[in-house]
Amino acid sequence: MPVVESVTCPVCGTFCDDIELVIENNRIIEAKNACAMGAAKFLNYSDHRIKTPLIRKNGELVEATMDEAIEKAAQILVDAHYPILYGWSNTCCEAQRVGVALAEEVGGVMDNTATVCHGPSIMGVQDAGIPGATLGQLRHRADLIVYWASNPWDAHPRHAERYSMFSEGRFEKSTWTQYLSRLRGDMSKKKIQRASNLVLKHDFCFDYCKEQNEGLPCTMYQNKRRTIVVDVRRTRTADSADCFIQVEPGKDYELLQALRVLVNDGELDVDEVAGVPKDTIEELADVLVNCKMGVIFFGLGLTMSKGKHRNIDAAINLTRDLNGRTKFLIMPMRGHYNVTGANIVTTWQTGYPFGVDLSNGYPRYNPGETTANDILRRGEADAMLVIASDPVAHFPKSSSQSIAKIPLISIDPEVTPTTMLADVILPPSFAGIETEGTAYRMDHVPLPLKKVVEPPKGFISDQEILRRILQKVKELKKREMD
Amino acid sequence: MPKLNVLVNTGRTIDQGRGKEMGKLSDVYQKDVTQCQIDPEDMRTLKLRRNANVKVTTEFGSVVLRAVKSIRGPHPNMVFISYGPWASMISDPETHGSGMPSLKGMSGVLEACPDEEVLTMQELVNQLREE
């Protein structure tokens, strides 16, 4: 059976490039090295596939040819005054590039999923810059890893194994063995807990906060790679880290600024900040300052909670302050495998990374005004094209209600809440499985997407669908002009 | 019926991630995104059993979910719901000029809801169309 090696995984921003796929009769039957999410995609991607283009007629979706669906989609975009072209993060850069041309042609808004993901991070970076590196550098050299408001165990399952605490770097060793010891300790605690439940006849919980009040664990001062997790709840990532700091929800900004005070030789005149005792924060600042090379990987806990891009400002400024004392870097944990590519392509084409309004004939960018959710809430959009994304599942109710009222085109291979609301559905082949292309990893490294199996007959790529819609839009506009 | 003021947090879980890749219609996805992870002590306060229906209400809407005991506790007065169409029903649309709605840290009320069923995905989409 043929085995395809070095396949990139089209799921999360870690974008692993060491997947080995076993192919039999044009089907993937095994995905070696893939995590639970990657394997789920490679082995089940076509289970809920939309098998033919669909157009809504009299309230019902009916089968159509690809040409009919493309013409209908083009007509919707030509008729619209202010359409939104949204999604882009689960497809290749080549398709995104055609998308920008289409948005320009129809005078629409080009927005990608960063708007509900790391959009505030990009705004923070625009404010304060970013001291960054590739993941390879961090794998080999970082001796202090901080996951702040980020849970890679659930969202980027192989990130720790490939690039941080469990990776075997040239200069920094993996911390697998320490993790296993800790795991054994935790299992013993659970056994004690179960025994206590039987004896005391009620639940007995270990007070993790008590551990925190006693300061950082002694392992934080060892001369080896260490990991700190700062989060509002004790995630599985926190379980595998050396140290967990539980911050009160929505108060990351305060804790980040308190650390900046200490890193800059100031003093805190309060007993605790954001629920973390002053002594623990002082010890944490010591550990940050005394590492050889540290990195903060931050997640949506910072971008989605109160403060938004100001939280990122604070995190970047803490990194900048730390660089006055040691070497420190910061990186957003990007969600989709090519959301970074969507930002790069849109910036390369228009000058701005997301929420680009092309309705005036030139690009304009003003988050809060030209971003998809704000436009939908104001009820200004009169059509929407969604590609490689599911906004109806993830936008707030008021935005989804707005989407339900306007003509909706969906370019998606699978049934989703968005396709359930769509008026035109164009199912493409799967990028990274049935179509090749290029995508950007979270550290801005471009990698190739491989074609490993043939798409079903008649299925064309996102890029080809968009190219044909663009061509049809030009034809229809020319016809109207004539 | 007793009620509890809670902070509503949304986020990723590995089953939500697996499920979305298997397909939004898959059982794995629908089971995970219709769960409301509640602190064990809060479950006792509200006299909730595992998989009992609960209603989470915020300023922006309400949704019926299945109660499960959180293994990530203790986090009293905080519930966790995986990203998905059900969590989106109660999320805060305010972007504060950033384009990003406030999907974490919403104030809400949690209560047992034995008389209402968890909506299916199609029913949820129909509700969006009708309202």
Coordinates of C-alpha atoms in Angstrom, one line a residue:
Chain A
M1 CA 0.0 0.0 0.0
P2 CA 1.4 3.4 -0.9
V3 CA 2.6 5.6 2.0
V4 CA 2.8 9.3 1.5
E5 CA 5.4 10.9 3.9
S6 CA 5.9 14.4 5.2
V7 CA 2.3 15.4 4.7
T8 CA 1.2 18.7 6.4
C9 CA -1.8 18.5 8.6
P10 CA -4.6 20.9 7.5
V11 CA -6.2 21.3 10.9
C12 CA -4.6 23.6 13.6
G13 CA -2.0 26.4 13.5
T14 CA 0.8 24.1 14.6
F15 CA 0.5 22.7 11.0
C16 CA 2.6 19.5 11.7
D17 CA 4.6 18.5 8.6
D18 CA 5.5 14.9 9.6
I19 CA 2.3 13.0 9.0
E20 CA 2.5 9.7 7.1
L21 CA -0.7 8.6 5.3
V22 CA -1.4 5.1 4.2
I23 CA -3.6 5.1 1.1
E24 CA -5.7 2.3 -0.3
N25 CA -8.0 2.6 -3.3
N26 CA -7.9 6.4 -3.2
R27 CA -8.8 6.3 0.6
I28 CA -6.7 7.2 3.6
I29 CA -6.8 4.2 5.9
E30 CA -4.1 5.2 8.4
A31 CA -2.7 8.6 9.6
K32 CA 0.6 8.0 11.4
N33 CA 2.0 10.8 13.7
A34 CA -1.3 12.7 13.6
C35 CA -3.0 13.9 16.8
A36 CA -6.7 13.1 17.6
M37 CA -7.9 16.1 15.6
G38 CA -5.6 15.4 12.6
A39 CA -6.5 11.7 12.5
A40 CA -10.2 12.7 12.8
K41 CA -9.9 14.8 9.7
F42 CA -7.7 12.5 7.6
L43 CA -9.9 9.4 8.3
N44 CA -13.4 11.0 8.4
Y45 CA -13.2 14.1 6.2
S46 CA -15.8 13.0 3.6
D47 CA -18.3 11.4 6.0
H48 CA -20.7 14.4 5.9
R49 CA -19.7 15.7 2.5
I50 CA -22.1 17.7 0.3
K51 CA -22.2 15.7 -2.9
T52 CA -23.5 18.3 -5.4
P53 CA -23.9 22.1 -5.7
L54 CA -27.2 23.3 -4.2
I55 CA -29.4 26.4 -4.8
R56 CA -32.3 27.4 -2.6
K57 CA -35.6 27.6 -4.5
N58 CA -38.9 28.3 -2.7
G59 CA -37.2 27.8 0.7
E60 CA -35.8 24.4 -0.3
L61 CA -32.2 23.5 -1.3
V62 CA -32.3 21.8 -4.7
E63 CA -29.5 20.2 -6.7
A64 CA -27.9 22.2 -9.4
T65 CA -24.9 22.0 -11.7
M66 CA -21.6 23.8 -10.8
D67 CA -22.1 26.3 -13.6
E68 CA -25.7 27.2 -12.4
A69 CA -24.5 27.6 -8.8
I70 CA -21.5 29.7 -9.9
E71 CA -23.8 32.0 -12.0
K72 CA -26.2 32.3 -9.1
A73 CA -23.4 33.2 -6.7
A74 CA -22.0 35.7 -9.1
Q75 CA -25.4 37.3 -9.6
I76 CA -25.9 37.7 -5.8
L77 CA -22.5 39.4 -5.5
V78 CA -23.1 41.7 -8.5
D79 CA -26.5 42.7 -7.1
A80 CA -25.1 43.5 -3.7
H81 CA -24.0 46.9 -2.6
Y82 CA -22.0 45.9 0.4
P83 CA -21.2 42.1 0.5
I84 CA -18.9 40.5 3.1
L85 CA -16.4 37.8 1.9
Y86 CA -15.6 35.9 5.0
G87 CA -13.6 32.9 6.1
W88 CA -10.4 31.9 4.3
S89 CA -8.5 30.3 7.1
N90 CA -9.1 26.7 6.1
T91 CA -8.0 27.0 2.5
C92 CA -4.8 27.7 0.7
C93 CA -3.1 31.0 0.0
E94 CA -3.7 30.7 -3.7
A95 CA -7.5 30.7 -3.1
Q96 CA -7.2 33.6 -0.7
R97 CA -5.4 35.6 -3.4
V98 CA -8.3 35.1 -5.9
G99 CA -10.6 36.0 -3.0
V100 CA -9.0 39.5 -2.6
A101 CA -9.4 40.1 -6.4
L102 CA -13.1 39.1 -6.1
A103 CA -13.7 41.4 -3.1
E104 CA -12.1 44.2 -5.0
E105 CA -14.2 43.5 -8.1
V106 CA -17.5 43.4 -6.2
G107 CA -16.6 46.2 -3.8
G108 CA -17.0 44.1 -0.7
V109 CA -15.4 43.6 2.7
M110 CA -12.6 41.0 2.9
D111 CA -12.6 39.6 6.4
N112 CA -11.1 36.4 7.7
T113 CA -11.6 34.3 10.9
A114 CA -8.8 36.3 12.7
T115 CA -11.7 38.7 13.4
V116 CA -13.0 36.2 16.0
C117 CA -9.7 34.7 16.9
H118 CA -6.4 36.6 17.0
G119 CA -7.6 39.9 15.4
P120 CA -7.0 41.7 18.7
S121 CA -3.5 40.2 18.8
I122 CA -2.8 41.7 15.3
M123 CA -4.0 45.0 16.6
G124 CA -1.7 44.7 19.6
V125 CA 1.2 43.8 17.4
Q126 CA 0.4 46.9 15.2
D127 CA 0.5 49.0 18.4
A128 CA 3.6 47.5 20.1
G129 CA 5.5 45.3 17.5
I130 CA 6.4 41.7 18.3
P131 CA 9.6 40.1 19.3
G132 CA 9.2 36.7 17.5
A133 CA 11.1 33.7 16.3
T134 CA 10.4 30.5 14.4
L135 CA 9.2 27.5 16.3
G136 CA 12.4 25.7 15.5
Q137 CA 14.4 28.2 17.4
L138 CA 12.1 27.9 20.4
R139 CA 12.3 24.1 20.3
H140 CA 16.1 24.1 20.5
R141 CA 16.7 27.0 22.8
A142 CA 13.8 28.1 25.0
D143 CA 14.3 27.1 28.6
L144 CA 11.1 28.8 29.9
I145 CA 7.8 28.2 28.3
V146 CA 4.8 30.3 29.3
Y147 CA 1.3 29.3 28.0
W148 CA -0.8 32.3 28.9
A149 CA -4.6 31.8 28.5
S150 CA -3.9 29.1 26.1
N151 CA -4.7 25.4 26.2
P152 CA -2.6 23.5 23.6
W153 CA -3.6 20.1 25.1
D154 CA -7.1 20.6 23.6
A155 CA -6.5 23.1 20.8
H156 CA -3.0 22.3 19.5
P157 CA -2.4 18.8 20.7
R158 CA 1.1 18.3 19.3
H159 CA 2.5 21.8 20.0
A160 CA 4.1 20.8 23.3
E161 CA 5.5 17.6 21.8
R162 CA 7.0 19.3 18.7
Y163 CA 8.0 22.8 19.9
S164 CA 7.9 23.3 23.7
M165 CA 8.0 21.3 26.9
F166 CA 8.1 17.8 25.5
S167 CA 10.3 18.5 22.4
E168 CA 13.9 17.3 22.4
G169 CA 15.9 20.4 21.4
R170 CA 19.6 20.7 20.6
F171 CA 20.3 22.7 23.7
E172 CA 17.2 22.0 25.8
K173 CA 16.0 18.6 26.7
S174 CA 12.5 17.3 26.8
T175 CA 10.7 17.3 30.2
W176 CA 8.8 14.0 29.5
T177 CA 10.3 12.2 32.5
Q178 CA 9.4 15.0 35.0
Y179 CA 5.9 15.0 33.5
L180 CA 5.5 11.2 34.1
S181 CA 6.7 11.6 37.7
R182 CA 4.1 14.3 38.2
L183 CA 1.4 12.2 36.6
R184 CA 2.2 9.3 39.0
G185 CA 1.9 11.8 41.9
D186 CA -1.4 13.0 40.6
M187 CA -2.7 9.4 40.3
S188 CA -1.7 8.8 43.9
K189 CA -3.6 11.9 44.9
K190 CA -6.7 10.7 43.1
K191 CA -6.4 7.3 44.8
I192 CA -6.3 9.1 48.2
Q193 CA -9.3 11.2 47.1
R194 CA -11.3 8.1 46.2
A195 CA -10.4 6.4 49.5
S196 CA -11.3 9.6 51.4
N197 CA -14.7 9.7 49.6
L198 CA -15.4 6.1 50.8
V199 CA -14.4 6.8 54.4
L200 CA -15.8 10.3 54.8
K201 CA -18.9 9.7 52.6
H202 CA -18.5 13.0 50.8
D203 CA -16.3 14.4 48.1
F204 CA -12.9 15.6 49.2
C205 CA -11.0 17.8 46.8
F206 CA -7.3 18.7 46.8
D207 CA -7.1 22.5 47.1
Y208 CA -4.9 23.5 44.2
C209 CA -5.1 27.1 45.2
K210 CA -3.4 26.2 48.5
E211 CA -0.4 25.0 46.5
Q212 CA -0.4 28.3 44.6
N213 CA -0.4 30.3 47.9
E214 CA 2.7 28.4 49.0
G215 CA 4.6 30.0 46.1
L216 CA 6.1 28.5 43.0
P217 CA 7.3 24.8 43.1
C218 CA 11.0 24.2 43.7
T219 CA 11.3 22.7 40.2
M220 CA 10.9 26.2 38.8
Y221 CA 14.4 27.0 40.0
Q222 CA 16.1 24.1 38.4
N223 CA 18.5 24.5 35.5
K224 CA 16.3 22.9 32.9
R225 CA 13.4 23.6 30.6
R226 CA 10.4 24.7 32.7
T227 CA 6.7 25.4 31.8
I228 CA 4.3 27.8 33.4
V229 CA 0.6 27.9 32.6
V230 CA -1.5 31.0 33.4
D231 CA -5.2 30.4 33.0
V232 CA -8.6 30.9 34.6
R233 CA -9.1 27.1 35.2
R234 CA -6.9 24.2 35.6
T235 CA -6.7 22.7 32.1
R236 CA -4.9 19.5 31.1
T237 CA -2.1 21.7 29.9
A238 CA -1.8 23.1 33.4
D239 CA -1.6 19.6 34.7
S240 CA 1.4 18.8 32.5
A241 CA 3.2 22.1 33.4
D242 CA 5.7 22.7 36.2
C243 CA 3.6 25.5 37.6
F244 CA 0.0 26.7 37.3
I245 CA -1.1 30.2 38.1
Q246 CA -4.8 30.6 38.4
V247 CA -5.8 34.1 37.4
E248 CA -9.3 35.6 38.1
P249 CA -11.4 35.7 34.9
G250 CA -11.0 39.0 32.9
K251 CA -8.0 40.1 35.0
D252 CA -5.0 39.1 32.9
Y253 CA -4.3 42.7 32.1
E254 CA -3.7 43.5 35.8
L255 CA -1.4 40.5 36.3
L256 CA 0.6 41.3 33.2
Q257 CA 1.0 44.9 34.3
A258 CA 2.0 43.8 37.8
L259 CA 4.7 41.7 36.4
R260 CA 5.9 44.6 34.3
V261 CA 6.2 46.7 37.5
L262 CA 8.4 44.0 39.1
V263 CA 10.5 43.4 36.0
N264 CA 11.2 47.1 36.0
D265 CA 12.4 47.0 39.6
G266 CA 9.2 48.5 41.0
E267 CA 7.2 47.3 44.0
L268 CA 3.7 46.1 44.5
D269 CA 1.8 47.8 47.4
V270 CA -1.1 45.3 47.4
D271 CA -1.5 41.8 48.8
E272 CA -2.7 40.2 45.6
V273 CA -3.3 41.0 42.0
A274 CA -6.0 39.2 39.9
G275 CA -6.4 36.6 42.7
V276 CA -2.6 35.8 42.7
P277 CA -0.7 36.5 45.9
K278 CA 2.0 39.2 45.8
D279 CA 4.7 36.7 46.8
T280 CA 3.9 34.3 44.0
I281 CA 4.0 37.2 41.4
E282 CA 7.4 38.3 42.8
E283 CA 8.7 34.7 42.5
L284 CA 7.2 34.5 39.0
A285 CA 8.9 37.8 37.9
D286 CA 12.2 36.3 39.3
V287 CA 11.8 33.2 37.2
L288 CA 11.0 35.2 34.1
V289 CA 14.0 37.5 34.5
N290 CA 16.4 34.7 35.3
C291 CA 15.7 32.4 32.3
K292 CA 18.1 32.1 29.4
M293 CA 15.5 32.3 26.7
G294 CA 11.8 32.5 27.4
V295 CA 8.7 32.5 25.3
I296 CA 5.0 33.4 26.0
F297 CA 2.5 31.5 23.9
F298 CA -0.8 33.3 24.3
G299 CA -4.3 32.2 23.4
L300 CA -7.8 33.4 23.0
G301 CA -8.2 33.8 26.8
L302 CA -6.5 37.1 26.3
T303 CA -8.1 38.2 23.0
M304 CA -11.7 37.3 23.8
S305 CA -12.0 38.6 27.3
K306 CA -12.3 42.1 28.7
G307 CA -9.5 44.3 27.5
K308 CA -9.0 42.4 24.2
H309 CA -6.1 44.0 22.2
R310 CA -5.0 45.9 25.4
N311 CA -4.3 42.6 27.0
I312 CA -2.0 41.8 24.0
D313 CA -0.4 45.2 24.3
A314 CA 0.4 44.4 27.9
A315 CA 1.8 41.0 27.1
I316 CA 4.0 42.3 24.3
N317 CA 5.2 45.2 26.5
L318 CA 6.0 42.7 29.3
T319 CA 8.1 40.7 26.7
R320 CA 9.8 44.0 25.6
D321 CA 10.6 44.8 29.2
L322 CA 12.0 41.3 29.8
N323 CA 14.2 41.7 26.8
G324 CA 16.0 44.4 28.8
R325 CA 17.0 41.7 31.3
T326 CA 17.2 38.5 29.2
K327 CA 16.0 37.1 25.9
F328 CA 12.2 36.7 25.6
L329 CA 9.8 36.1 22.8
I330 CA 6.1 36.0 22.3
M331 CA 3.8 34.2 19.9
P332 CA 0.0 33.9 19.4
M333 CA -1.3 30.3 19.2
R334 CA -3.1 30.6 15.9
G335 CA -6.2 28.4 15.6
H336 CA -6.8 27.4 11.9
Y337 CA -3.9 25.9 9.9
N338 CA -3.9 28.9 7.4
V339 CA -5.3 31.8 9.3
T340 CA -1.8 33.3 9.4
G341 CA -1.7 32.8 5.6
A342 CA -5.1 34.7 5.3
N343 CA -3.5 37.6 7.2
I344 CA -0.4 37.5 5.1
V345 CA -2.1 37.3 1.7
T346 CA -4.6 40.1 2.6
T347 CA -1.8 42.3 3.9
W348 CA 0.4 41.6 0.9
Q349 CA -2.5 42.4 -1.5
T350 CA -4.2 45.3 0.4
G351 CA -1.9 46.5 3.1
Y352 CA -4.2 45.3 5.9
P353 CA -4.5 41.9 7.6
F354 CA -8.3 41.5 8.1
G355 CA -11.5 43.5 8.0
V356 CA -10.5 45.2 4.8
D357 CA -13.3 47.3 3.2
L358 CA -12.9 47.6 -0.5
S359 CA -16.3 49.3 -1.2
N360 CA -14.7 52.7 -1.9
G361 CA -12.4 51.2 -4.6
Y362 CA -9.4 51.4 -2.2
P363 CA -8.6 49.4 0.9
R364 CA -9.8 50.8 4.3
Y365 CA -9.2 49.1 7.6
N366 CA -10.9 50.1 10.9
P367 CA -11.6 47.2 13.3
G368 CA -14.9 47.7 15.0
E369 CA -16.3 49.3 11.9
T370 CA -15.1 47.2 8.9
T371 CA -15.1 43.9 10.6
A372 CA -17.7 41.2 9.9
N373 CA -19.5 41.1 13.2
D374 CA -19.9 44.8 13.5
I375 CA -21.2 45.2 9.9
L376 CA -23.7 42.3 10.5
R377 CA -24.8 43.8 13.8
R378 CA -25.5 47.1 12.1
G379 CA -27.4 45.3 9.4
E380 CA -25.4 46.9 6.6
A381 CA -24.3 43.8 4.7
D382 CA -26.7 42.9 1.9
A383 CA -25.0 39.6 0.9
M384 CA -22.3 37.3 2.2
L385 CA -19.9 34.8 0.7
V386 CA -18.5 32.3 3.3
I387 CA -15.6 30.1 2.4
A388 CA -13.9 27.4 4.5
S389 CA -15.5 28.6 7.7
D390 CA -18.7 28.3 9.8
P391 CA -19.6 31.8 11.1
V392 CA -23.2 30.7 12.0
A393 CA -21.7 28.3 14.6
H394 CA -19.3 30.8 16.1
F395 CA -20.7 34.3 15.6
P396 CA -23.0 35.7 18.3
K397 CA -26.7 35.2 17.8
S398 CA -27.4 38.7 16.6
S399 CA -24.8 38.4 13.8
S400 CA -26.1 35.0 12.7
Q401 CA -29.7 36.4 12.6
S402 CA -28.4 39.1 10.3
I403 CA -26.7 36.4 8.1
A404 CA -30.1 34.6 7.9
K405 CA -31.7 37.7 6.4
I406 CA -29.4 38.2 3.5
P407 CA -28.4 36.1 0.5
L408 CA -25.7 33.7 1.6
I409 CA -23.2 31.8 -0.6
S410 CA -21.2 29.0 1.1
I411 CA -18.2 27.4 -0.4
D412 CA -17.7 24.5 2.0
P413 CA -17.3 20.7 1.4
E414 CA -19.3 19.7 4.5
V415 CA -22.7 20.3 6.1
T416 CA -22.5 23.0 8.8
P417 CA -24.9 25.4 10.4
T418 CA -23.7 28.0 7.8
T419 CA -24.5 25.7 4.8
M420 CA -28.0 25.0 6.4
L421 CA -28.7 28.7 6.1
A422 CA -27.1 29.2 2.7
D423 CA -28.9 30.1 -0.5
V424 CA -26.1 28.8 -2.8
I425 CA -23.7 25.9 -1.8
L426 CA -20.6 25.2 -3.8
P427 CA -18.8 22.1 -2.5
P428 CA -15.1 22.1 -3.3
S429 CA -12.4 19.5 -3.0
F430 CA -10.6 19.4 0.4
A431 CA -7.5 21.7 0.5
G432 CA -4.5 19.7 1.8
I433 CA -6.0 16.3 1.1
E434 CA -7.5 16.5 -2.5
T435 CA -5.8 19.8 -3.6
E436 CA -2.3 21.1 -3.1
G437 CA -1.4 24.6 -2.2
T438 CA 0.5 26.7 0.3
A439 CA -0.3 27.6 3.9
Y440 CA 1.5 29.5 6.7
R441 CA 2.3 28.0 10.1
M442 CA 1.7 30.1 13.2
D443 CA 5.3 31.3 13.1
H444 CA 4.8 32.7 9.6
V445 CA 6.7 29.8 7.9
P446 CA 5.1 28.8 4.6
L447 CA 4.7 25.1 4.0
P448 CA 3.2 23.1 1.1
L449 CA -0.2 21.4 1.3
K450 CA -0.1 18.0 -0.3
K451 CA -2.6 16.3 -2.6
V452 CA -2.8 12.7 -1.4
V453 CA -6.0 11.4 -2.9
E454 CA -8.1 12.3 -6.0
P455 CA -11.3 14.4 -5.4
P456 CA -14.6 12.8 -6.5
K457 CA -15.4 13.4 -10.1
G458 CA -16.6 17.0 -10.8
F459 CA -15.2 18.5 -7.6
I460 CA -12.9 21.5 -8.2
S461 CA -10.7 23.4 -5.8
D462 CA -11.7 26.6 -3.8
Q463 CA -9.3 28.5 -6.0
E464 CA -11.0 27.3 -9.2
I465 CA -14.5 28.0 -7.9
L466 CA -13.5 31.5 -6.9
R467 CA -11.7 32.1 -10.2
R468 CA -14.9 31.1 -12.1
I469 CA -17.1 33.3 -9.9
L470 CA -14.8 36.2 -10.5
Q471 CA -14.9 35.6 -14.3
K472 CA -18.7 35.4 -14.2
V473 CA -18.9 38.6 -12.1
K474 CA -16.9 40.4 -14.7
E475 CA -19.1 39.0 -17.5
L476 CA -22.3 40.1 -15.7
K477 CA -21.0 43.5 -14.9
K478 CA -19.9 44.0 -18.5
R479 CA -23.4 42.9 -19.7
E480 CA -25.0 45.4 -17.3
M481 CA -22.7 48.2 -18.6
D482 CA -23.5 47.3 -22.2
Chain B
M1 CA -36.4 26.3 41.1
P2 CA -33.0 27.5 42.5
K3 CA -30.8 29.7 40.3
L4 CA -27.1 30.4 40.5
N5 CA -25.3 33.5 39.2
V6 CA -22.3 32.2 37.1
L7 CA -19.6 33.4 34.8
V8 CA -19.9 31.8 31.4
N9 CA -16.7 30.8 29.7
T10 CA -16.4 29.2 26.3
G11 CA -13.4 27.5 24.7
R12 CA -12.0 24.5 22.9
T13 CA -12.0 20.9 24.0
I14 CA -10.3 18.0 22.3
D15 CA -13.6 16.4 21.5
Q16 CA -15.0 19.6 20.0
G17 CA -11.8 19.7 17.9
R18 CA -12.2 16.0 16.9
G19 CA -15.9 16.4 16.3
K20 CA -15.6 19.5 14.0
E21 CA -13.1 17.6 11.8
M22 CA -15.4 14.5 11.7
G23 CA -18.2 16.8 10.6
K24 CA -20.6 19.1 12.5
L25 CA -23.3 16.5 12.2
S26 CA -21.2 13.9 14.0
D27 CA -22.3 12.6 17.4
V28 CA -18.9 13.4 18.9
Y29 CA -19.3 17.1 18.0
Q30 CA -22.9 17.5 18.9
K31 CA -22.4 15.7 22.3
D32 CA -19.5 17.9 23.2
V33 CA -20.9 21.3 22.2
T34 CA -24.2 20.7 24.0
Q35 CA -22.5 20.1 27.3
C36 CA -22.3 22.6 30.1
Q37 CA -19.3 21.8 32.4
I38 CA -20.3 22.8 36.0
D39 CA -18.3 22.8 39.2
P40 CA -19.3 19.7 41.3
E41 CA -20.2 21.9 44.3
D42 CA -22.5 24.0 42.0
M43 CA -24.1 20.8 40.7
R44 CA -24.9 19.9 44.3
T45 CA -26.3 23.4 45.1
L46 CA -28.7 23.2 42.1
K47 CA -29.4 19.5 42.8
L48 CA -28.4 18.6 39.3
R49 CA -27.7 15.0 38.1
R50 CA -25.3 14.2 35.3
N51 CA -26.9 14.9 31.9
A52 CA -29.8 16.8 33.4
N53 CA -31.0 19.7 31.2
V54 CA -29.9 23.1 32.4
K55 CA -30.7 26.6 31.1
V56 CA -28.0 29.2 30.9
T57 CA -29.3 32.7 30.4
T58 CA -27.2 35.8 29.7
E59 CA -28.2 39.3 28.7
F60 CA -28.0 38.2 25.1
G61 CA -30.1 35.0 25.1
S62 CA -30.6 31.7 26.7
V63 CA -29.8 28.1 25.7
V64 CA -30.7 24.6 27.1
L65 CA -27.7 22.3 27.6
R66 CA -26.8 19.1 29.3
A67 CA -25.1 19.4 32.7
V68 CA -21.8 17.5 33.3
K69 CA -19.5 17.6 36.3
S70 CA -16.3 19.5 35.4
I71 CA -13.2 17.6 36.0
R72 CA -11.2 20.8 35.6
G73 CA -12.4 22.2 38.9
P74 CA -12.6 23.7 41.3
H75 CA -14.1 26.7 39.6
P76 CA -17.1 27.6 41.6
N77 CA -19.7 29.9 40.0
M78 CA -18.1 29.4 36.5
V79 CA -19.4 27.2 33.8
F80 CA -17.6 26.1 30.7
I81 CA -19.2 25.5 27.3
S82 CA -17.3 24.4 24.1
Y83 CA -17.4 26.7 21.1
G84 CA -20.3 25.9 18.9
P85 CA -23.8 27.0 17.8
W86 CA -25.2 26.5 21.3
A87 CA -22.6 28.6 23.1
S88 CA -23.0 31.3 20.4
M89 CA -26.7 31.7 21.4
I90 CA -25.6 33.4 24.7
S91 CA -22.4 35.2 23.7
D92 CA -21.9 38.9 24.0
P93 CA -21.8 40.6 20.5
E94 CA -20.1 43.7 21.7
T95 CA -16.7 44.1 20.1
H96 CA -15.5 47.2 21.9
G97 CA -14.1 48.6 18.6
S98 CA -11.9 45.5 18.0
G99 CA -14.1 43.4 15.7
M100 CA -13.9 40.6 18.3
P101 CA -17.2 39.7 20.2
S102 CA -16.8 38.9 23.9
L103 CA -17.0 35.2 23.9
K104 CA -15.5 34.6 27.4
G105 CA -16.4 35.9 30.8
M106 CA -20.1 36.7 30.3
S107 CA -22.3 37.0 33.4
G108 CA -25.2 34.6 33.4
V109 CA -27.7 32.6 35.4
L110 CA -27.7 28.8 35.6
E111 CA -30.8 26.8 36.5
A112 CA -32.2 23.4 36.2
C113 CA -34.6 23.1 33.2
P114 CA -36.3 19.7 33.3
D115 CA -39.2 20.8 31.1
E116 CA -37.3 22.0 28.0
E117 CA -35.2 19.9 25.6
V118 CA -31.8 20.6 24.1
L119 CA -32.5 21.9 20.6
T120 CA -31.1 20.0 17.6
M121 CA -28.8 21.8 15.2
Q122 CA -31.5 22.1 12.6
E123 CA -34.0 23.6 15.2
L124 CA -31.3 26.1 16.3
V125 CA -30.7 27.2 12.7
N126 CA -34.5 27.4 12.1
Q127 CA -34.8 29.6 15.2
L128 CA -32.2 32.0 13.8
R129 CA -34.1 32.2 10.6
E130 CA -37.5 32.8 12.3
E131 CA -36.5 35.3 15.0

